[in-house]
Coordinates of C-alpha atoms and ligand atoms in Angstrom, one line a residue:
X1285 CA 22.2 -16.4 11.8
X1286 CA 18.7 -15.2 12.7
X1287 CA 15.2 -15.6 11.3
X1288 CA 14.2 -13.8 8.1
X1289 CA 10.7 -13.3 6.8
X1290 CA 10.5 -13.1 3.0
X1291 CA 7.4 -12.0 1.2
X1292 CA 6.8 -12.6 -2.5
X1293 CA 4.2 -10.7 -4.4
X1294 CA 1.9 -12.1 -7.1
X1295 CA 4.0 -11.1 -10.0
X1296 CA 7.0 -13.0 -8.6
X1297 CA 5.0 -16.2 -8.5
X1298 CA 2.9 -15.6 -11.6
X1299 CA 3.5 -19.0 -13.1
X1300 CA 5.2 -22.4 -12.5
X1301 CA 8.6 -20.9 -13.7
X1302 CA 8.2 -18.0 -11.3
X1303 CA 7.4 -20.4 -8.4
X1304 CA 10.5 -22.5 -9.2
X1305 CA 12.7 -19.4 -9.4
X1306 CA 11.4 -18.1 -6.0
X1307 CA 11.9 -21.5 -4.5
X1308 CA 15.6 -21.4 -5.4
X1309 CA 15.9 -18.0 -3.7
X1310 CA 14.3 -19.2 -0.6
X1311 CA 16.5 -22.3 -0.5
X1312 CA 19.6 -20.0 -0.8
X1313 CA 18.5 -18.1 2.3
X1314 CA 18.1 -21.3 4.2
X1315 CA 21.5 -22.6 3.0
X1316 CA 23.0 -19.3 4.3
X1317 CA 22.0 -20.5 7.7
X1318 CA 18.8 -18.5 8.2
X1319 CA 15.5 -19.8 9.6
X1320 CA 13.1 -18.8 6.8
X1321 CA 9.5 -17.9 6.9
X1322 CA 7.9 -17.0 3.6
X1323 CA 4.7 -15.1 3.0
X1324 CA 3.3 -15.5 -0.5
X1325 CA 0.6 -13.7 -2.4
X1326 CA -1.8 -15.2 -5.0
X1327 CA -0.3 -16.0 -8.4
X1328 CA -0.4 -13.1 -10.9
X1329 CA -3.8 -11.5 -11.2
X1330 CA -5.6 -14.3 -9.5
X1331 CA -7.2 -12.1 -6.8
X1332 CA -8.6 -9.8 -9.5
X1333 CA -9.9 -12.8 -11.4
X1334 CA -11.6 -14.2 -8.4
X1335 CA -13.2 -10.8 -7.7
X1336 CA -14.5 -10.6 -11.4
X1337 CA -15.9 -14.1 -10.9
X1338 CA -17.7 -13.2 -7.7
X1339 CA -19.2 -10.1 -9.4
X1340 CA -20.6 -12.3 -12.1
X1341 CA -22.6 -14.4 -9.7
X1342 CA -23.6 -11.6 -7.3
X1343 CA -23.4 -7.8 -7.5
X1344 CA -23.0 -7.6 -3.7
X1345 CA -21.4 -10.8 -2.4
X1346 CA -21.5 -11.4 1.3
X1347 CA -18.3 -10.4 3.0
X1348 CA -17.8 -13.8 4.6
X1349 CA -18.1 -15.7 1.4
X1350 CA -16.1 -13.1 -0.5
X1351 CA -13.2 -13.5 1.9
X1352 CA -13.5 -17.3 1.8
X1353 CA -13.2 -17.1 -2.0
X1354 CA -10.2 -14.6 -2.1
X1355 CA -8.1 -16.6 0.4
X1356 CA -8.2 -19.5 -2.1
X1357 CA -5.7 -17.6 -4.3
X1358 CA -3.0 -17.6 -1.6
X1359 CA -3.7 -21.2 -0.8
X1360 CA -2.8 -22.2 -4.3
X1361 CA 0.5 -20.4 -4.3
X1362 CA 1.6 -21.5 -0.8
X1363 CA 1.0 -25.2 -1.6
X1364 CA 2.8 -25.0 -5.0
X1365 CA 5.7 -23.1 -3.4
X1366 CA 6.1 -25.7 -0.7
X1367 CA 6.1 -28.5 -3.3
X1368 CA 8.7 -26.7 -5.4
X1369 CA 11.0 -26.3 -2.3
X1370 CA 10.6 -30.0 -1.4
X1371 CA 11.5 -30.8 -5.0
X1372 CA 14.8 -29.0 -4.4
X1373 CA 15.5 -31.4 -1.5
X1374 CA 14.5 -29.1 1.4
X1375 CA 11.7 -29.4 3.9
X1376 CA 8.8 -27.0 3.7
X1377 CA 5.3 -26.8 5.1
X1378 CA 2.6 -24.4 4.0
X1379 CA 0.1 -22.8 6.4
X1380 CA -3.1 -20.8 5.9
X1381 CA -3.2 -17.4 7.8
X1382 CA -5.5 -19.0 10.4
X1383 CA -3.0 -21.9 10.9
X1384 CA -0.2 -19.4 11.2
X1385 CA -2.0 -17.7 14.1
X1386 CA -3.0 -14.5 12.3
X1387 CA -5.9 -13.3 14.4
X1388 CA -8.0 -10.4 13.1
X1389 CA -11.1 -8.4 14.0
X1390 CA -14.2 -9.4 12.1
X1391 CA -14.4 -6.7 9.5
X1392 CA -14.6 -8.7 6.2
X1393 CA -12.5 -7.5 3.2
X1394 CA -10.4 -5.1 5.4
X1395 CA -9.8 -6.9 8.7
X1396 CA -7.1 -5.6 11.0
X1397 CA -4.6 -8.0 12.7
X1398 CA -5.1 -7.8 16.4
X1399 CA -2.8 -10.7 17.5
X1400 CA -0.3 -13.2 16.0
X1401 CA 0.2 -16.5 17.7
X1402 CA 2.7 -18.3 15.5
X1403 CA 3.1 -21.5 17.6
X1404 CA 2.8 -23.8 14.6
X1405 CA 5.3 -21.8 12.6
X1406 CA 7.8 -21.9 15.4
X1407 CA 7.4 -25.7 15.7
X1408 CA 7.8 -26.1 11.9
X1409 CA 11.0 -24.0 11.9
X1410 CA 12.4 -25.9 14.9
X1411 CA 11.9 -29.1 13.0
X1412 CA 14.0 -27.7 10.2
X1413 CA 11.2 -26.7 7.8
X1414 CA 10.9 -23.6 5.7
X1415 CA 7.5 -22.2 6.7
X1416 CA 5.3 -20.9 3.9
X1417 CA 2.4 -18.7 5.0
X1418 CA -0.6 -17.6 2.9
X1419 CA -0.6 -13.8 2.9
X1420 CA -3.5 -11.4 3.2
X1421 CA -5.6 -13.5 5.5
X1422 CA -6.4 -14.4 9.0
X1423 CA -9.2 -15.7 11.2
X1424 CA -11.5 -13.5 13.2
X1425 CA -11.1 -13.7 17.0
X1426 CA -14.8 -13.7 17.9
X1427 CA -16.6 -15.6 15.1
X1428 CA -13.6 -17.7 13.9
X1429 CA -14.5 -16.8 10.3
X1430 CA -11.8 -16.4 7.6
X1431 CA -11.0 -12.8 6.9
X1432 CA -8.9 -10.9 4.4
X1433 CA -6.8 -7.8 5.2
X1434 CA -7.6 -5.7 2.1
X1435 CA -5.9 -5.6 -1.2
X1436 CA -2.1 -5.9 -1.1
X1437 CA -2.4 -7.2 2.5
X1438 CA 0.3 -9.8 2.2
X1439 CA 2.9 -7.2 3.1
X1440 CA 1.1 -6.6 6.4
X1441 CA 1.1 -10.4 7.0
X1442 CA 4.8 -10.5 6.5
X1443 CA 5.6 -7.6 8.8
X1444 CA 3.2 -8.9 11.5
X1445 CA 4.9 -12.3 11.4
X1446 CA 8.3 -10.7 11.5
X1447 CA 7.3 -8.8 14.6
X1448 CA 5.8 -11.8 16.3
X1449 CA 8.8 -14.0 15.5
X1450 CA 11.3 -11.3 16.3
X1451 CA 12.8 -11.5 12.8
X1452 CA 16.1 -9.7 11.9
X1453 CA 14.5 -8.3 8.8
X1454 CA 11.4 -8.5 6.7
X1455 CA 12.3 -8.8 3.0
X1456 CA 9.5 -7.7 0.6
X1457 CA 10.2 -9.1 -2.9
X1458 CA 8.5 -7.4 -5.7
X1459 CA 8.7 -6.7 -9.4
X1460 CA 10.9 -3.6 -9.1
X1461 CA 14.3 -3.1 -7.5
X1462 CA 13.0 -1.2 -4.5
X1463 CA 11.3 2.0 -3.6
X1464 CA 11.8 4.6 -6.3
X1465 CA 11.6 8.4 -6.3
X1466 CA 8.4 8.0 -8.4
X1467 CA 6.5 5.1 -9.9
X1468 CA 8.9 3.7 -12.5
X1469 CA 5.9 2.8 -14.7
X1470 CA 5.4 6.5 -15.1
X1471 CA 8.8 8.0 -14.7
X1472 CA 11.6 6.2 -16.7
X1473 CA 14.2 8.2 -14.9
X1474 CA 13.0 7.4 -11.4
X1475 CA 15.9 6.7 -9.0
X1476 CA 16.1 3.8 -6.5
X1477 CA 16.2 5.0 -2.9
X1478 CA 18.8 3.3 -0.8
X1479 CA 17.3 4.2 2.6
X1480 CA 14.1 5.9 3.6
X1481 CA 12.7 6.6 7.0
X1482 CA 9.4 5.1 8.2
X1483 CA 7.9 8.6 8.3
X1484 CA 8.6 9.4 4.7
X1485 CA 7.6 6.0 3.5
X1486 CA 4.3 6.3 5.4
X1487 CA 3.6 9.6 3.6
X1488 CA 4.5 8.1 0.2
X1489 CA 2.2 5.1 0.9
X1490 CA -0.6 7.3 2.1
X1491 CA -0.2 9.4 -1.1
X1492 CA -0.7 6.5 -3.5
X1493 CA 2.7 4.9 -3.8
X1494 CA 1.9 1.2 -4.3
X1495 CA 5.2 -0.4 -3.6
X1496 CA 4.4 -0.8 0.1
X1497 CA 1.0 -0.5 1.8
X1498 CA 0.4 2.1 4.5
X1499 CA -0.7 -0.4 7.0
X1500 CA 2.3 -2.5 6.6
X1501 CA 4.7 0.4 7.1
X1502 CA 2.7 1.5 10.1
X1503 CA 3.0 -1.9 11.6
X1504 CA 6.8 -2.0 10.9
X1505 CA 7.3 1.3 12.5
X1506 CA 5.3 0.4 15.6
X1507 CA 7.4 -2.8 16.2
X1508 CA 10.6 -1.3 14.7
X1509 CA 11.0 -4.0 12.0
X1510 CA 13.4 -3.0 9.3
X1511 CA 11.9 -3.7 5.8
X1512 CA 14.1 -4.5 2.8
X1513 CA 12.2 -3.9 -0.4
X1514 CA 13.9 -5.7 -3.4
X1515 CA 13.3 -7.5 -6.6
X1516 CA 12.9 -11.3 -6.8
X1517 CA 14.1 -11.0 -10.4
X1518 CA 17.5 -9.5 -9.7
X1519 CA 20.2 -9.9 -7.1
X1520 CA 20.5 -6.2 -6.4
X1521 CA 20.3 -4.5 -3.0
X1522 CA 16.9 -2.8 -2.7
X1523 CA 15.6 -0.1 -0.4
X1524 CA 15.9 -0.2 3.3
X1525 CA 12.9 1.2 5.3
X1526 CA 13.9 1.7 8.9
X1527 CA 14.1 4.2 11.7
X1528 CA 17.8 4.9 11.4
X1529 CA 19.9 5.5 8.2
X1530 CA 21.8 2.4 7.0
X1531 CA 25.6 2.2 6.5
X1532 CA 26.9 1.8 3.0
X1533 CA 30.5 0.9 2.9
X1534 CA 31.8 3.1 5.7
X1535 CA 29.4 5.9 5.0
X1536 CA 26.0 6.6 6.4
X1537 CA 23.3 7.2 3.8
X1538 CA 22.0 10.7 4.3
X1539 CA 18.4 11.7 4.7
X1540 CA 17.3 13.2 1.3
X1541 CA 15.5 16.6 1.4
X1542 CA 12.9 15.2 -1.0
X1543 CA 12.2 11.4 -0.9
X1544 CA 9.9 11.3 -3.9
X1545 CA 6.8 12.1 -5.9
X1546 CA 3.7 9.9 -5.4
X1547 CA 0.5 9.9 -7.4
X1548 CA -2.9 8.5 -7.0
X1549 CA -5.8 8.2 -9.5
X1550 CA -8.0 6.0 -7.3
X1551 CA -9.9 8.8 -5.7
X1552 CA -13.0 10.8 -6.6
X1553 CA -14.1 14.3 -5.6
X1554 CA -17.5 15.0 -4.0
X1555 CA -18.7 18.7 -3.9
X1556 CA -21.5 19.7 -1.6
X1557 CA -22.9 22.8 -3.3
X1558 CA -24.8 25.6 -1.5
X1559 CA -24.0 24.8 2.1
X1560 CA -25.2 27.5 4.6
X1561 CA -22.1 29.2 6.1
X1562 CA -22.9 28.7 9.8
X1563 CA -21.6 26.5 12.6
X1564 CA -22.4 22.8 12.5
X1565 CA -22.7 22.4 8.7
X1566 CA -19.4 20.7 8.1
X1567 CA -20.0 18.6 11.2
X1568 CA -23.3 17.4 9.7
X1569 CA -21.7 16.5 6.4
X1570 CA -18.8 14.6 7.9
X1571 CA -20.9 12.9 10.5
X1572 CA -23.0 11.5 7.7
X1573 CA -19.9 10.3 6.0
X1574 CA -18.5 8.8 9.2
X1575 CA -21.7 7.0 10.0
X1576 CA -21.5 5.3 6.6
X1577 CA -18.0 4.1 7.8
X1578 CA -16.2 5.9 5.0
X1579 CA -12.7 7.5 5.2
X1580 CA -12.0 10.7 3.4
X1581 CA -8.8 12.3 2.3
X1582 CA -8.6 16.0 1.4
X1583 CA -11.2 18.6 2.4
X1584 CA -11.6 22.1 1.0
X1585 CA -14.2 24.7 1.9
X1586 CA -14.6 27.8 -0.3
X1587 CA -15.2 31.3 1.0
X1588 CA -18.9 31.9 1.1
X1589 CA -20.5 34.3 -1.4
X1590 CA -21.4 37.4 0.6
X1591 CA -24.8 37.8 -1.2
X1592 CA -26.1 34.3 -0.5
X1593 CA -24.2 33.2 2.7
X1594 CA -23.7 29.9 0.9
X1595 CA -20.5 28.0 0.4
X1596 CA -19.2 24.8 -1.3
X1597 CA -17.4 22.0 0.5
X1598 CA -15.4 19.5 -1.5
X1599 CA -13.7 16.4 -0.3
X1600 CA -11.9 13.4 -1.9
X1601 CA -12.3 9.7 -1.0
X1602 CA -11.7 6.3 -2.7
X1603 CA -13.8 5.9 -5.9
X1604 CA -14.9 2.6 -4.6
X1605 CA -16.7 4.5 -1.7
X1606 CA -18.2 7.2 -4.0
X1607 CA -21.6 5.6 -4.3
X1608 CA -22.0 5.1 -0.6
X1609 CA -20.9 8.8 0.1
X1610 CA -23.5 10.2 -2.3
X1611 CA -26.2 8.0 -0.8
X1612 CA -25.3 8.9 2.7
X1613 CA -25.4 12.7 1.9
X1614 CA -28.6 12.5 -0.1
X1615 CA -30.2 10.8 2.9
X1616 CA -29.1 13.6 5.2
X1617 CA -29.8 16.4 2.8
X1618 CA -32.8 17.9 4.5
X1619 CA -31.2 17.9 8.0
X1620 CA -27.9 19.3 6.7
X1621 CA -29.4 21.7 4.2
X1622 CA -27.5 22.1 1.0
X1623 CA -28.5 22.6 -2.7
X1624 CA -26.9 19.7 -4.6
X1625 CA -24.1 17.2 -4.9
X1626 CA -21.4 17.0 -7.6
X1627 CA -19.4 13.8 -8.2
X1628 CA -16.2 13.8 -10.2
X1629 CA -14.0 10.7 -10.6
X1630 CA -11.7 12.1 -13.3
X1631 CA -9.3 13.5 -10.8
X1632 CA -5.7 12.6 -9.8
X1633 CA -3.5 13.5 -6.9
X1634 CA 0.2 14.4 -7.0
X1635 CA 2.2 14.5 -3.8
X1636 CA 5.8 15.6 -3.0
X1637 CA 7.2 14.0 0.1
X1638 CA 10.3 14.6 2.2
X1639 CA 11.2 15.5 5.8
X1640 CA 13.6 18.0 4.4
X1641 CA 10.8 20.4 3.3
X1642 CA 10.4 21.3 7.0
X1643 CA 13.7 23.2 7.0
X1644 CA 14.2 24.0 3.3
X1645 CA 12.4 27.1 2.2
X1646 CA 11.2 27.2 -1.4
X1647 CA 10.0 23.7 -1.8
X1648 CA 6.4 24.7 -2.0
X1649 CA 7.1 27.4 -4.5
X1650 CA 9.3 25.0 -6.6
X1651 CA 6.4 22.5 -6.6
X1652 CA 3.8 25.0 -7.9
X1653 CA 6.2 26.4 -10.5
X1654 CA 6.9 23.0 -11.9
X1655 CA 3.2 22.3 -12.2
X1656 CA 2.6 25.7 -13.8
X1657 CA 5.4 25.2 -16.3
X1658 CA 3.8 21.9 -17.3
X1659 CA 0.5 23.7 -17.8
X1660 CA -1.3 21.8 -15.0
X1661 CA -4.2 23.4 -13.3
X1662 CA -4.7 22.8 -9.6
X1663 CA -8.1 22.1 -8.1
X1664 CA -7.3 21.3 -4.4
X1665 CA -4.3 21.6 -2.2
X1666 CA -3.4 20.0 1.1
X1667 CA -0.2 19.8 3.1
X1668 CA 1.3 18.0 6.1
X1669 CA 4.7 18.8 7.7
X1670 CA 6.5 16.7 5.2
X1671 CA 4.1 16.6 2.2
X1672 CA 2.4 18.8 -0.3
X1673 CA -0.4 17.4 -2.4
X1674 CA -2.6 18.8 -5.2
X1675 CA -5.6 17.4 -7.0
X1676 CA -5.6 17.9 -10.8
X1677 CA -7.4 16.4 -13.8
X1678 CA -6.5 12.7 -14.0
X1679 CA -5.2 13.1 -17.5
X1680 CA -2.6 15.6 -16.3
X1681 CA -1.1 13.2 -13.7
X1682 CA 1.7 11.5 -15.7
X1683 CA 3.0 14.8 -17.1
X1684 CA 2.7 16.5 -13.7
X1685 CA 4.6 13.7 -11.9
X1686 CA 7.4 13.9 -14.5
X1687 CA 7.6 17.7 -14.3
X1688 CA 7.9 17.7 -10.5
X1689 CA 10.4 14.9 -10.5
X1690 CA 12.7 16.7 -12.9
X1691 CA 12.3 20.1 -11.1
X1692 CA 13.5 18.6 -7.8
X1693 CA 16.6 17.1 -9.4
X1694 CA 15.3 13.5 -8.8
X1695 CA 15.9 12.2 -12.3
X1696 CA 18.7 9.6 -12.6
X1697 CA 21.3 9.6 -15.3
X1698 CA 20.7 6.0 -16.2
X1699 CA 17.4 4.2 -17.0
X1700 CA 17.8 2.0 -13.9
X1701 CA 14.1 1.8 -13.2
X1702 CA 13.3 -1.7 -14.5
X1703 CA 9.8 -3.1 -14.1
X1704 CA 10.4 -6.9 -14.3
X1705 CA 6.9 -8.2 -14.2
X1706 CA 3.3 -7.7 -13.3
X1707 CA 0.5 -6.1 -15.2
X1708 CA 0.2 -3.2 -12.8
X1709 CA -3.4 -4.2 -12.4
Ligands
LIG3079 N1 -3.5 -11.3 -3.4 C1 -3.9 -10.1 -2.7 C2 -4.1 -9.0 -3.6 O1 -3.8 -9.1 -4.8 C3 -3.0 -9.8 -1.6 C4 -1.6 -9.3 -2.0 O2 -1.2 -9.4 -3.1 O3 -0.9 -8.9 -1.1 O4 -4.5 -7.9 -3.2
MG3080 MG1 -1.5 -9.2 -5.6

């Protein structure tokens, strides 16, 4: 029996009862003969509460102190979980990210893992312990400061430890039974996916599916670590995310044409109005954005009006970066040369994802027909080989997601999409 890494999200350890329930599950895995490493998130909405608290004392908290504060959430849950396991008669030790050897760069609030040196975890395991590791945090290589990996970063901690410890599998326990064909909070008839490729899962994550973080899937693909996403509230098999289809009984699960529909209402749209239609203009705009260290998502340039030779360029980016983008463009306004800026944060994005669309004609047409039948107006469109995305009004998103889900035959016959916990915050 090999080593397993199990990760429990905040809603699985939201209170003392939850912690005791999770402790039992962990002990089961240990009793089955596994070496068990557990990565745990902060209890319930603790991280959000800590952020609220920070904002009350300072509108722009320093990154170093902000990270120091946020990592406290995971420290609480890791210690309580270790206590609960010991209370069941098993040995457990908790470790901060730093103690577990999670080494990162020094970009506070969204640090990247650059190395994992889990010597202390190995020793703890060899001595018969269950090792509990605080998720979402590490220590910077150069300054030795405490860092965090960005919201939802515990998944990445889990996969990184699984890779460093050569684990058999990385189990991600959450408040739903796996990866669904759409967010079960929006689509009651969403279906659980038995197996999904790293590629399709990466596109879903990049398109707003919150069940797994993009960075975590990227890491898993790079080190070829199979992920099993499942619920800590039920005993059901969840979703396997891996490079090769899994066997079920004596059959291989087939690659679906369409994996699912993702949506995202966390972005805003910036429109640069009245841009001269000549070489170098787009470069100027996106250089200003890049120099402000902002990532953008979709870009659309309109055809220029013949009379004026001016055009509009729109792009989307996370709402949280909206202010910075507008400031950066305002600063560069005279050098770039445009008329004005428009900012719209009432937008939403709907994406259809599936490797099968490469070889199945009609997917694009079907997608637009479904949106049209639902009376949804489209503002921006972008595609990759295995994804089509549109931007619409934010209010239209739930209806649009359901319409597309039904149109592609993804609805399940039963209401199997149970949301066991969490506030979805
Ligand atoms: N507690 C952190 C958050 O809420 C990390 C995580 O849950 O993975 O973002
Ligand atoms: Mg959380």
